[in-house]
XYZ file of N, CA and C in Angstrom:
768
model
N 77.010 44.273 68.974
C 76.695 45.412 69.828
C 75.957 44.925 71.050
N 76.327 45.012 71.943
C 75.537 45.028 73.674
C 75.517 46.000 74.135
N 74.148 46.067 74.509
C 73.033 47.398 75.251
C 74.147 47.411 76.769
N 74.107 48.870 77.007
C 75.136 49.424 78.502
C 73.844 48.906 79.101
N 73.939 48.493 80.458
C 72.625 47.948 81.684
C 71.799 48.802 81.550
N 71.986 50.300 81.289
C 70.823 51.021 81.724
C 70.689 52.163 80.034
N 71.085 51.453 79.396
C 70.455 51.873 77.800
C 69.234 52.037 77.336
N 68.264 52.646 77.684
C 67.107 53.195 77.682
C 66.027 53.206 76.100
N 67.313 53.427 75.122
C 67.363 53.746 73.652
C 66.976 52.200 73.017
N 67.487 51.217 73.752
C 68.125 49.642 73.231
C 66.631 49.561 73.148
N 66.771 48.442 71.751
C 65.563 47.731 71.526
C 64.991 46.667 72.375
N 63.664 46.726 72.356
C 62.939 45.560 73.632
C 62.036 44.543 72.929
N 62.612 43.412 72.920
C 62.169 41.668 72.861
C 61.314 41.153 73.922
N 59.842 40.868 73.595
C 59.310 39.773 74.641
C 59.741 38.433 73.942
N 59.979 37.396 74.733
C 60.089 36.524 74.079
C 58.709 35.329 74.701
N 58.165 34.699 74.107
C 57.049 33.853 74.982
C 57.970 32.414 75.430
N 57.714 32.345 76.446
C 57.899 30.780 76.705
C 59.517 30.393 76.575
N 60.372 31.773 77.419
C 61.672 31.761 77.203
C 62.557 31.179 79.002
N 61.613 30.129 79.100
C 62.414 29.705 80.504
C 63.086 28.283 79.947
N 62.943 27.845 78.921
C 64.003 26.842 78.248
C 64.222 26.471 77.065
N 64.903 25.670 76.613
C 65.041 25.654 75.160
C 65.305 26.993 74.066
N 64.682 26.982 72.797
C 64.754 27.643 71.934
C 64.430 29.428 72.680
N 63.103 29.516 73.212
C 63.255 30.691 74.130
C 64.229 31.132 74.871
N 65.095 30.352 75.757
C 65.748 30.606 76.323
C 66.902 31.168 75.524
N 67.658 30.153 74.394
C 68.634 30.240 73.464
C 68.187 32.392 73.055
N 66.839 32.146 72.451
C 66.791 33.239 72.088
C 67.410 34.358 72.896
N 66.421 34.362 73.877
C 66.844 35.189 74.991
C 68.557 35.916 74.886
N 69.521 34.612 75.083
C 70.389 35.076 75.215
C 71.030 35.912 73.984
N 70.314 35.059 72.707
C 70.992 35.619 71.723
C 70.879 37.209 71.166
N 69.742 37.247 72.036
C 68.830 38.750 71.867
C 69.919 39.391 72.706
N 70.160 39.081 73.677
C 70.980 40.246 74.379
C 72.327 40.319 73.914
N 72.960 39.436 73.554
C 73.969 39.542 72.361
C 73.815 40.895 71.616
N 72.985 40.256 71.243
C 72.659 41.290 69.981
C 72.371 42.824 70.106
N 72.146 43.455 71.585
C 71.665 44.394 72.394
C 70.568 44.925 72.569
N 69.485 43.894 72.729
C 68.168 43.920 72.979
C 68.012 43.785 74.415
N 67.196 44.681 74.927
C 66.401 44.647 76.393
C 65.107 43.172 76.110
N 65.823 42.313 77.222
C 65.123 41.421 77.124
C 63.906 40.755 78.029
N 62.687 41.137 77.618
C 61.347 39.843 78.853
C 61.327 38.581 78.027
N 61.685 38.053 79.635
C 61.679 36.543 79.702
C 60.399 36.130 80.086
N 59.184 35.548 79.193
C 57.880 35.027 79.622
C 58.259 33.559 80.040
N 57.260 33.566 80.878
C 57.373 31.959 81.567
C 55.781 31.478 82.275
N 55.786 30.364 81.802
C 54.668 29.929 82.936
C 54.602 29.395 84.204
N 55.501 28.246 84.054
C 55.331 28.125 85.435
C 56.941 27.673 86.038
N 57.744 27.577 85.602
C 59.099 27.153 85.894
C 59.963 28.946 86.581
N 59.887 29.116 87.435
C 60.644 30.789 87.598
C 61.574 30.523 87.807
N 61.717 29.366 88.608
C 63.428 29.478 88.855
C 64.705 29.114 87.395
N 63.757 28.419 86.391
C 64.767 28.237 85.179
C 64.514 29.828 84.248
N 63.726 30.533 84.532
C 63.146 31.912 83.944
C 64.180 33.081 84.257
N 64.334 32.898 85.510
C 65.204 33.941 86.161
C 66.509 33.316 86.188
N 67.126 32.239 86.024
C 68.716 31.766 85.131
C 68.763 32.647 84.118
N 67.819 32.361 82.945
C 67.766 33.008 81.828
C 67.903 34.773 81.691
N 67.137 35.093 83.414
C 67.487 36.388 83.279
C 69.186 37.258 83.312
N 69.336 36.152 84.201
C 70.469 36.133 85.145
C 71.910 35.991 84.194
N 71.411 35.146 82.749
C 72.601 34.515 81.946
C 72.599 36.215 81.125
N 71.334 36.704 80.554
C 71.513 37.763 79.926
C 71.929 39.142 80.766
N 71.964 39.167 81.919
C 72.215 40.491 82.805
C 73.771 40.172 82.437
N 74.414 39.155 82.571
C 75.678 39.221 82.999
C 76.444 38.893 81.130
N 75.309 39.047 79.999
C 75.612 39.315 79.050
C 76.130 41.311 78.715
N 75.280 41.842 79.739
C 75.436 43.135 79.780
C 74.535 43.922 79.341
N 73.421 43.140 79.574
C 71.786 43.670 78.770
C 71.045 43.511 79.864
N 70.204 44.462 80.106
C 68.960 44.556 80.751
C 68.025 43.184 80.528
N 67.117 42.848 81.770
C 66.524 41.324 81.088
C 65.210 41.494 82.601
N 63.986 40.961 82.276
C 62.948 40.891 83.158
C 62.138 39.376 82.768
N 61.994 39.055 84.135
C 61.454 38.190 83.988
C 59.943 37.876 84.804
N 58.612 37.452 83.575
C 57.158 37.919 83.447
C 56.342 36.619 83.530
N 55.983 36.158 84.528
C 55.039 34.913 84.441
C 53.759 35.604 83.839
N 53.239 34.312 83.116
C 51.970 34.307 82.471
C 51.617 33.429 81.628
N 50.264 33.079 81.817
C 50.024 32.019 80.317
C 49.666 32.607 78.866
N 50.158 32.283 78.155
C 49.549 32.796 76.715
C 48.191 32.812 76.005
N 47.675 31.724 76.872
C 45.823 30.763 76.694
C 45.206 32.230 77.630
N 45.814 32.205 78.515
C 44.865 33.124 79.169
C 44.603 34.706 78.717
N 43.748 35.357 78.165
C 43.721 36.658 77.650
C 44.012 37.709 78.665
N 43.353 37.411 79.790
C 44.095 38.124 80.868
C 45.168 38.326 81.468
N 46.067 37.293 81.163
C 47.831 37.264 81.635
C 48.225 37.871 80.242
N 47.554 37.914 79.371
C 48.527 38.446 78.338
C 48.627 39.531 77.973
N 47.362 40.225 78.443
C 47.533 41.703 78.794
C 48.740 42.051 80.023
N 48.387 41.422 80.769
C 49.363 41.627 82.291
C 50.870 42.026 81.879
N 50.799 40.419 81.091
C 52.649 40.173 80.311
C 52.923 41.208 79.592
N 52.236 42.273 79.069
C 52.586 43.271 78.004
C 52.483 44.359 78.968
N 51.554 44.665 79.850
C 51.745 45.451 80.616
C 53.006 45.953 81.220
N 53.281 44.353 81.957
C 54.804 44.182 82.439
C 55.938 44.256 81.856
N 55.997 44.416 80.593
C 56.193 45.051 79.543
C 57.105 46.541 79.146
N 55.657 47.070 79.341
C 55.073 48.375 79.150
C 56.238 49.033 80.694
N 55.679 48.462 81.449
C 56.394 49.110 82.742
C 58.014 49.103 82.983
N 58.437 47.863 82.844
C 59.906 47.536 82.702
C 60.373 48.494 81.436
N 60.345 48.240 80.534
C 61.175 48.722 79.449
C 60.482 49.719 78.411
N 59.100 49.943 78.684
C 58.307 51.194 77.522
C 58.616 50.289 76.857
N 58.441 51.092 75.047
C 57.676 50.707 74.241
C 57.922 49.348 73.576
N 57.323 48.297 73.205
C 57.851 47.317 72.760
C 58.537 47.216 70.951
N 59.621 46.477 70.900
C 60.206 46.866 69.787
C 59.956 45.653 68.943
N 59.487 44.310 69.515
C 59.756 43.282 68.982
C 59.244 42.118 69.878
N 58.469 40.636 69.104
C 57.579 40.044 69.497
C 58.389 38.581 68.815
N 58.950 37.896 69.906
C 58.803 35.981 69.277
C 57.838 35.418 70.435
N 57.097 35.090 69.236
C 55.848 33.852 69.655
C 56.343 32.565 70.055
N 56.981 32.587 70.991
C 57.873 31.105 71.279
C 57.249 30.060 71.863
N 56.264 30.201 72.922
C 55.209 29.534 73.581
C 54.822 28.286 72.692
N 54.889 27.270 73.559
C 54.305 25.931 72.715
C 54.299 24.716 74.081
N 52.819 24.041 73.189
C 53.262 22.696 74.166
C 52.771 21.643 72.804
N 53.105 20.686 73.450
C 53.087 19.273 72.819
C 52.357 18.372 74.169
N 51.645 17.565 73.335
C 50.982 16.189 74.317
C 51.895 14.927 73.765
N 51.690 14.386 74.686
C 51.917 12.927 74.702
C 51.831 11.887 73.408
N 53.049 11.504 72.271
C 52.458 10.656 71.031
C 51.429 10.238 70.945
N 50.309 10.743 69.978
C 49.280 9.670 69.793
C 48.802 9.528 68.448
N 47.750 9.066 68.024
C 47.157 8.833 66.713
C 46.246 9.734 67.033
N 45.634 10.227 65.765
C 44.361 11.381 65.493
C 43.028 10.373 66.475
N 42.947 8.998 66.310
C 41.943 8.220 66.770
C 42.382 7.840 68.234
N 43.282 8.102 69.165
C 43.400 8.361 70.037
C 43.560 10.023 70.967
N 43.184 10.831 70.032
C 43.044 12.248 70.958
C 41.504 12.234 71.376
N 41.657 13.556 71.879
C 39.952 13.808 72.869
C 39.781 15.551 72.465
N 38.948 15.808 72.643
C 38.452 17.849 72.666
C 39.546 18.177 73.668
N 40.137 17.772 74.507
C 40.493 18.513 76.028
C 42.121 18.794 75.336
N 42.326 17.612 75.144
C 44.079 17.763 74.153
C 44.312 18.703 73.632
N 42.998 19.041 72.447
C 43.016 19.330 71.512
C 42.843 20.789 71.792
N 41.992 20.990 72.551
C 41.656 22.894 73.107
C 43.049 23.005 73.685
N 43.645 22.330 74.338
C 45.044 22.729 75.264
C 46.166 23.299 74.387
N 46.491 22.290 73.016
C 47.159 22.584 72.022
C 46.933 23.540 71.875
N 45.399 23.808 71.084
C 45.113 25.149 70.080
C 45.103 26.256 71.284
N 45.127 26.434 72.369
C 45.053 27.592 73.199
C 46.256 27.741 73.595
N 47.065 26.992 73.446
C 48.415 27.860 73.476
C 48.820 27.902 72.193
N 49.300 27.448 71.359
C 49.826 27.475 69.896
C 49.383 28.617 69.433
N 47.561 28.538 69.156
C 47.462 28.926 68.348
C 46.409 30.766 68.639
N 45.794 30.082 69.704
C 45.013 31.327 70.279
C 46.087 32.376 71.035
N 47.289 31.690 71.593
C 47.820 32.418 72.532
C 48.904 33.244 71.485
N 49.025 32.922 69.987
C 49.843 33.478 69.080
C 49.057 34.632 68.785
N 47.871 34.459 68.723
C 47.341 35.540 68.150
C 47.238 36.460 68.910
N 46.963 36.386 70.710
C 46.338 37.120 71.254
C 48.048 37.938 71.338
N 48.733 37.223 71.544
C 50.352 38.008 72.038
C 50.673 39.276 70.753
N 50.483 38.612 69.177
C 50.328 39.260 67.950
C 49.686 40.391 68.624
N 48.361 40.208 68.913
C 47.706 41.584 68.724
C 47.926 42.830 69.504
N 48.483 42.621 70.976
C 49.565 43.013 71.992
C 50.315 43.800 71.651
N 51.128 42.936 70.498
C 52.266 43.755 70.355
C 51.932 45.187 69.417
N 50.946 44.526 68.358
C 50.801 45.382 67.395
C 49.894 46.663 67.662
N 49.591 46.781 68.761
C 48.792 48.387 69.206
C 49.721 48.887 70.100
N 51.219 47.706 70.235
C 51.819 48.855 70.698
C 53.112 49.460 69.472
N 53.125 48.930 68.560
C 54.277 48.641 67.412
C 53.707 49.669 66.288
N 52.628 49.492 65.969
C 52.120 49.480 64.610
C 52.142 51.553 64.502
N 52.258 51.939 63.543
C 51.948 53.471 63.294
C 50.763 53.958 63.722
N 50.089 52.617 63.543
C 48.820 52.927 63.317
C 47.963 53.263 64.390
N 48.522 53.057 65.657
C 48.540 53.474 67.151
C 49.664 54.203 67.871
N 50.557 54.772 66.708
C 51.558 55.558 66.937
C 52.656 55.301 67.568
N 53.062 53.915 66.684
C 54.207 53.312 67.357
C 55.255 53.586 66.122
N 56.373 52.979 66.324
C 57.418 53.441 65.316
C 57.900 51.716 64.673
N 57.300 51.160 64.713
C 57.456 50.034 63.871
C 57.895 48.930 64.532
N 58.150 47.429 64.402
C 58.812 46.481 64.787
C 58.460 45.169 63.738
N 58.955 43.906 64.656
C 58.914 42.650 64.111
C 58.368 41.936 65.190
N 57.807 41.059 64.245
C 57.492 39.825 65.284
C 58.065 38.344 64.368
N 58.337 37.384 65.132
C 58.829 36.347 64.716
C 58.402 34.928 65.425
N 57.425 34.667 64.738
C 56.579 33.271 64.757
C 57.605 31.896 65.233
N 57.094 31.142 65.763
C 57.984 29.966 65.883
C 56.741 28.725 65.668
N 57.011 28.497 64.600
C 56.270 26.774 63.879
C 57.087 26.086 64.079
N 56.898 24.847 62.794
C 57.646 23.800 63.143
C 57.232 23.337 61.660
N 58.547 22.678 61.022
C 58.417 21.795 60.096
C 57.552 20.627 60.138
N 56.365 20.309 60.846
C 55.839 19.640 61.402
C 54.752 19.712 60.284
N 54.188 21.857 60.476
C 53.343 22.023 59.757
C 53.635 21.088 58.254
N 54.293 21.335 57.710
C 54.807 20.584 56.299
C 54.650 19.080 56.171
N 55.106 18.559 57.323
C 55.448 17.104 57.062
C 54.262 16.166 57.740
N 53.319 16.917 58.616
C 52.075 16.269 59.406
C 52.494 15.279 60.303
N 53.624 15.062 61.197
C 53.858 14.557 62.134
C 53.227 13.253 62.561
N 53.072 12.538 61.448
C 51.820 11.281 61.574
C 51.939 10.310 62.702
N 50.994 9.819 63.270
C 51.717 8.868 64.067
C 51.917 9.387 65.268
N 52.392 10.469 65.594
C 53.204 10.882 66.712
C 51.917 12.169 67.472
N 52.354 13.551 66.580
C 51.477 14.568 66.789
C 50.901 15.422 65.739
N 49.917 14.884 65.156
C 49.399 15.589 63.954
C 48.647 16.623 64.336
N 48.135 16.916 65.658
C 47.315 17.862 66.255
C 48.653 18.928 66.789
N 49.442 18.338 66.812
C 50.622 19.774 67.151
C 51.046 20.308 65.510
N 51.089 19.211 64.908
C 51.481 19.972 63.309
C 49.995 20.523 63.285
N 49.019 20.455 63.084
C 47.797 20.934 62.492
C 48.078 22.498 63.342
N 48.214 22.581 64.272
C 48.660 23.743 65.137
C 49.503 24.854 64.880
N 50.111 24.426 64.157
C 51.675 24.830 63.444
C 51.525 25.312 62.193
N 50.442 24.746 61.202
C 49.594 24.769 60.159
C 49.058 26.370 60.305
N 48.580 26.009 61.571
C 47.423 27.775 61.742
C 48.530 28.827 61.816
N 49.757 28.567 62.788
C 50.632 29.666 62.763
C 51.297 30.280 61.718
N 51.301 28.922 59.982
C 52.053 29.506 58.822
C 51.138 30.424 58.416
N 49.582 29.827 58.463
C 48.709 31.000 57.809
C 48.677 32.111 58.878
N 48.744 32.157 59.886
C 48.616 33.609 60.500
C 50.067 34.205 60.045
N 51.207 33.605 59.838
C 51.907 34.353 59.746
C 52.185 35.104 58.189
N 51.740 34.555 57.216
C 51.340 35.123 56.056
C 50.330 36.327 56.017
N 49.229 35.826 56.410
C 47.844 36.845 56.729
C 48.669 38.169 57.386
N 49.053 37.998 58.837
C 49.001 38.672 59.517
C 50.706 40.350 58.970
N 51.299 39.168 58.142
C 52.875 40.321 57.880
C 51.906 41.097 56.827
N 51.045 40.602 55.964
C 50.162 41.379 54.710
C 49.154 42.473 55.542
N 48.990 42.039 56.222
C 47.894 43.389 57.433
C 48.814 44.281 57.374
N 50.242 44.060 58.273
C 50.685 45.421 58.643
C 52.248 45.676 58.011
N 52.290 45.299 57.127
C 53.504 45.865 56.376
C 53.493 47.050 56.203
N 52.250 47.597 55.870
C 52.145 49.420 55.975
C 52.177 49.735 56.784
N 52.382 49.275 58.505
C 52.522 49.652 59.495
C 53.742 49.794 60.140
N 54.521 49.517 59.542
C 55.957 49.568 60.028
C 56.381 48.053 60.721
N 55.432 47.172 60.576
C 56.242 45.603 61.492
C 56.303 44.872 59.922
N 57.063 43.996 60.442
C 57.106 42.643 59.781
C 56.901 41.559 60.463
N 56.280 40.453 59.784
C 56.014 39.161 60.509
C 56.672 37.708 59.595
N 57.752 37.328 60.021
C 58.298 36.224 59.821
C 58.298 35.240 60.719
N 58.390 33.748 60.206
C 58.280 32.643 61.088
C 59.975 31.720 60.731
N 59.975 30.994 61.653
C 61.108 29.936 61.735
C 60.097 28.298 61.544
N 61.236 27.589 60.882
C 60.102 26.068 61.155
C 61.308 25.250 61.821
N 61.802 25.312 63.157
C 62.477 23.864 63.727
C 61.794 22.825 63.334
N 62.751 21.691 63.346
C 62.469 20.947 63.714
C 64.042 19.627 64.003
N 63.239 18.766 64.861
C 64.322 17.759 65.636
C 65.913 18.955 66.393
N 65.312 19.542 67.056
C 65.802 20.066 67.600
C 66.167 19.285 69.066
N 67.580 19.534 69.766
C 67.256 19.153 71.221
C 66.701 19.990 71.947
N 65.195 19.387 72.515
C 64.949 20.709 73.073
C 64.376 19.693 74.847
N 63.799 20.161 75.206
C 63.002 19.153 76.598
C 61.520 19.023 76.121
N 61.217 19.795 75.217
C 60.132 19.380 74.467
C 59.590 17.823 74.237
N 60.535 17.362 73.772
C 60.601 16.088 73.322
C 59.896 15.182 74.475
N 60.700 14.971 75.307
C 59.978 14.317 76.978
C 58.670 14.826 77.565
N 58.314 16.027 77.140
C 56.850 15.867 77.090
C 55.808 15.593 76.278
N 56.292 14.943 74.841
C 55.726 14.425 74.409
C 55.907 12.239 74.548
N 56.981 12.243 75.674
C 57.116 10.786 76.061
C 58.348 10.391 75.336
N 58.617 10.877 74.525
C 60.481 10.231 74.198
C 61.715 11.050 74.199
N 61.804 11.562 75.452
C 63.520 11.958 75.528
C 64.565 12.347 74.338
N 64.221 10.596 73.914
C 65.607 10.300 72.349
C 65.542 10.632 71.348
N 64.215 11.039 70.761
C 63.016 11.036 70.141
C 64.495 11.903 69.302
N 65.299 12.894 68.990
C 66.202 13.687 68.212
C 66.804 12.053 67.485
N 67.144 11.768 68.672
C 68.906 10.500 68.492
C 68.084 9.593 67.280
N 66.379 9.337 67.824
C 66.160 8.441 67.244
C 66.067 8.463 65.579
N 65.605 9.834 65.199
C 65.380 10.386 64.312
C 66.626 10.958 63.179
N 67.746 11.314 64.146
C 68.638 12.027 63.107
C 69.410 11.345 61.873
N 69.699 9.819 61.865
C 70.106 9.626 60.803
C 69.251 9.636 59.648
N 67.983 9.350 59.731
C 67.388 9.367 58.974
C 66.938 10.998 58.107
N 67.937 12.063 58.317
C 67.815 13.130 58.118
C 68.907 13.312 56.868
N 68.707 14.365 56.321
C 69.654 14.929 55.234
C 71.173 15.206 55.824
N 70.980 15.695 56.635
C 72.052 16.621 57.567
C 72.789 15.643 59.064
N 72.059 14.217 58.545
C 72.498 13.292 59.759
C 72.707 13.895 61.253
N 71.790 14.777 61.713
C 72.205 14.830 63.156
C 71.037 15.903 63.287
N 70.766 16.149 65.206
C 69.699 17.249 65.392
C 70.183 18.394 65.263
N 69.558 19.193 65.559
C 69.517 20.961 65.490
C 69.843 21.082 67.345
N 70.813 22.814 67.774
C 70.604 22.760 69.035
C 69.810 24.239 68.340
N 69.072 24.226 70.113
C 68.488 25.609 70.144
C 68.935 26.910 69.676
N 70.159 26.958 69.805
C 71.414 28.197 69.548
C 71.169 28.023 68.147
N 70.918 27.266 67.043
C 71.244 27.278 66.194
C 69.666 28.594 64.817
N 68.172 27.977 65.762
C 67.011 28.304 65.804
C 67.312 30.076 66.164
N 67.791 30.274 67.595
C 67.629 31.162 67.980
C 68.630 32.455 66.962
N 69.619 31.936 66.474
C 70.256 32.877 65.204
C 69.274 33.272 64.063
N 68.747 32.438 63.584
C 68.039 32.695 62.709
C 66.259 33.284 63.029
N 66.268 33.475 64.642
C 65.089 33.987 64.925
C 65.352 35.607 65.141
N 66.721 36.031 65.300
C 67.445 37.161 65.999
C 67.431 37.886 64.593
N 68.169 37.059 63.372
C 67.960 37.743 62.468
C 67.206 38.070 61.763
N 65.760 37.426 61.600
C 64.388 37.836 60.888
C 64.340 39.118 62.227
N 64.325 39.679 63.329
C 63.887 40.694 63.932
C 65.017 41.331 63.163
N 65.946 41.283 62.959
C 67.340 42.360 62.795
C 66.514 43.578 61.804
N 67.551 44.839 61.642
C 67.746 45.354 60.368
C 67.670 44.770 58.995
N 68.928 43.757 59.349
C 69.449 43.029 58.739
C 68.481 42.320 57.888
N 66.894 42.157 57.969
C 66.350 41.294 57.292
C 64.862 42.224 57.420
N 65.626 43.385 56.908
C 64.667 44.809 57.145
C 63.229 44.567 55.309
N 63.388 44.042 54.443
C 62.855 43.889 53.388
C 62.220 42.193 53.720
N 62.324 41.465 54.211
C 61.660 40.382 54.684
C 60.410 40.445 55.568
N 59.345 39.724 55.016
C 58.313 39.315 55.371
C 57.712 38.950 55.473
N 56.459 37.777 55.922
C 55.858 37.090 55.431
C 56.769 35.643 54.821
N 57.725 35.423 55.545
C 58.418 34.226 54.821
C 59.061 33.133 55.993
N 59.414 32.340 55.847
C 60.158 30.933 56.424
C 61.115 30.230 56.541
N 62.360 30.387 57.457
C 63.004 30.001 57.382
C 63.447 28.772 58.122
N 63.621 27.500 57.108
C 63.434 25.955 57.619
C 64.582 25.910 58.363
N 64.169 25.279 58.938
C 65.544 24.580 60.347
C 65.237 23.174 60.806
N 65.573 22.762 59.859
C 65.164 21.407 59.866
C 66.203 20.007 59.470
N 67.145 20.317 59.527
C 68.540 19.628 58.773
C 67.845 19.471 57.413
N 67.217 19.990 56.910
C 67.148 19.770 54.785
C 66.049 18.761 54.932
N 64.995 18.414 56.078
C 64.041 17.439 55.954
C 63.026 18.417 55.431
């Protein structure tokens, strides 16, 4: 089903941090699916507004919302902008993430480490809470989903490389447990996805490009994940379709 351009009724997706990769994938897959779509972005607009541009000509409404997730004040803004484009919000992926540069736990610093946790993990919550005074019954909304994006990372502790991005990832499984048990009586659900070795551009900002190629044989499933593949299974924890789900995880990880 795809939302007519000016479908008013169609359900509305923020997505965080949807100017590439897995966000982006989402994005489109959301409008597939006939969701009115905001495209959050920080600082890239011109790859933000492609994304808008790929879903308009999917046949879905699509806006595109700079802001940081760290910042409490853009994240009001971003929901605002929100609020204005499309009324009420129907649905929340926490997509936003960064990664630093490979290192060992004995090579990080506080500054890394606040950068990580203020987007990962502060900026999950603050977007969570956003959505849910506008979602929840309990502020007289008519229900929704939100859908977490971790990383098999949390599981496997990323040693060596980024254990401060898995430790990060860690906080998002427990918020996302905690947080679907808050408001299941509220009409949302909260499910998470765990990528991982995905191609994403992610990778190069943590310093290896190959970093998938290098990794995939050594996988169950011999090869990486693409974004498209994440973003199906992020479309369907929001669906109907996965209307009795909550509080749960679905690995994307080739079977690692």
């Amino acid at each position: 089903m795809t939302a007519a351009p000016h479908d008013m009724s169609a359900p509305v997706v923020l997505i965080t941090g949807a100017s590439r990769g897995i966000g982006a994938a989402t994005a489109r897959r959301a409008a597939a699916a006939g969701y009115r779509v905001a495209v959050n972005y920080r600082r890239d607009e011109a790859a933000a507004w492609g994304v808008v541009d790929a879903v308009r000509r999917a046949g879905a409404q699509a806006v595109a919302i700079q802001g940081d997730v760290s910042d409490e004040a853009d994240v009001r803004r971003i929901f605002e902008g929100v609020d204005l484009a499309f009324g009420r919000l129907t649905a929340l992926v926490n997509n936003a993430g960064v990664l630093e540069t490979q290192a060992r736990v004995d090579g990080t610093d506080a500054e890394r480490l606040q950068r990580i946790l203020a987007t990962n993990v502060i900026g999950s919550f603050l977007c969570a809470r956003e959505a849910i005074r506008r979602m929840s019954t309990r502020y007289g909304g008519s229900g929704g989903a939100i859908v977490n994006v971790s990383s098999a990372a949390s599981r496997l502790g990323a040693a060596g490389e980024y254990v401060d991005y898995a430790a990060s990832k860690g906080a998002i499984d427990t918020m996302t447990i905690g947080l679907a048990q808050e408001v299941a009586g509220e009409g949302i659900r909260v499910n998470a996805v765990r990528p991982a070795f995905i191609y994403t551009e992610m990778h190069a900002s943590g310093g290896e490009p190959g970093r998938v190629d290098r990794i995939k044989t050594g996988l169950p499933m011999r090869r990486g994940g693409q974004p498209e593949e994440v973003a199906n299974a992020i479309v369907w924890l929001l669906s109907d379709e996965a209307s009795y789900a909550t509080g749960t995880f679905v690995e994307m990880a080739g079977g690692k």
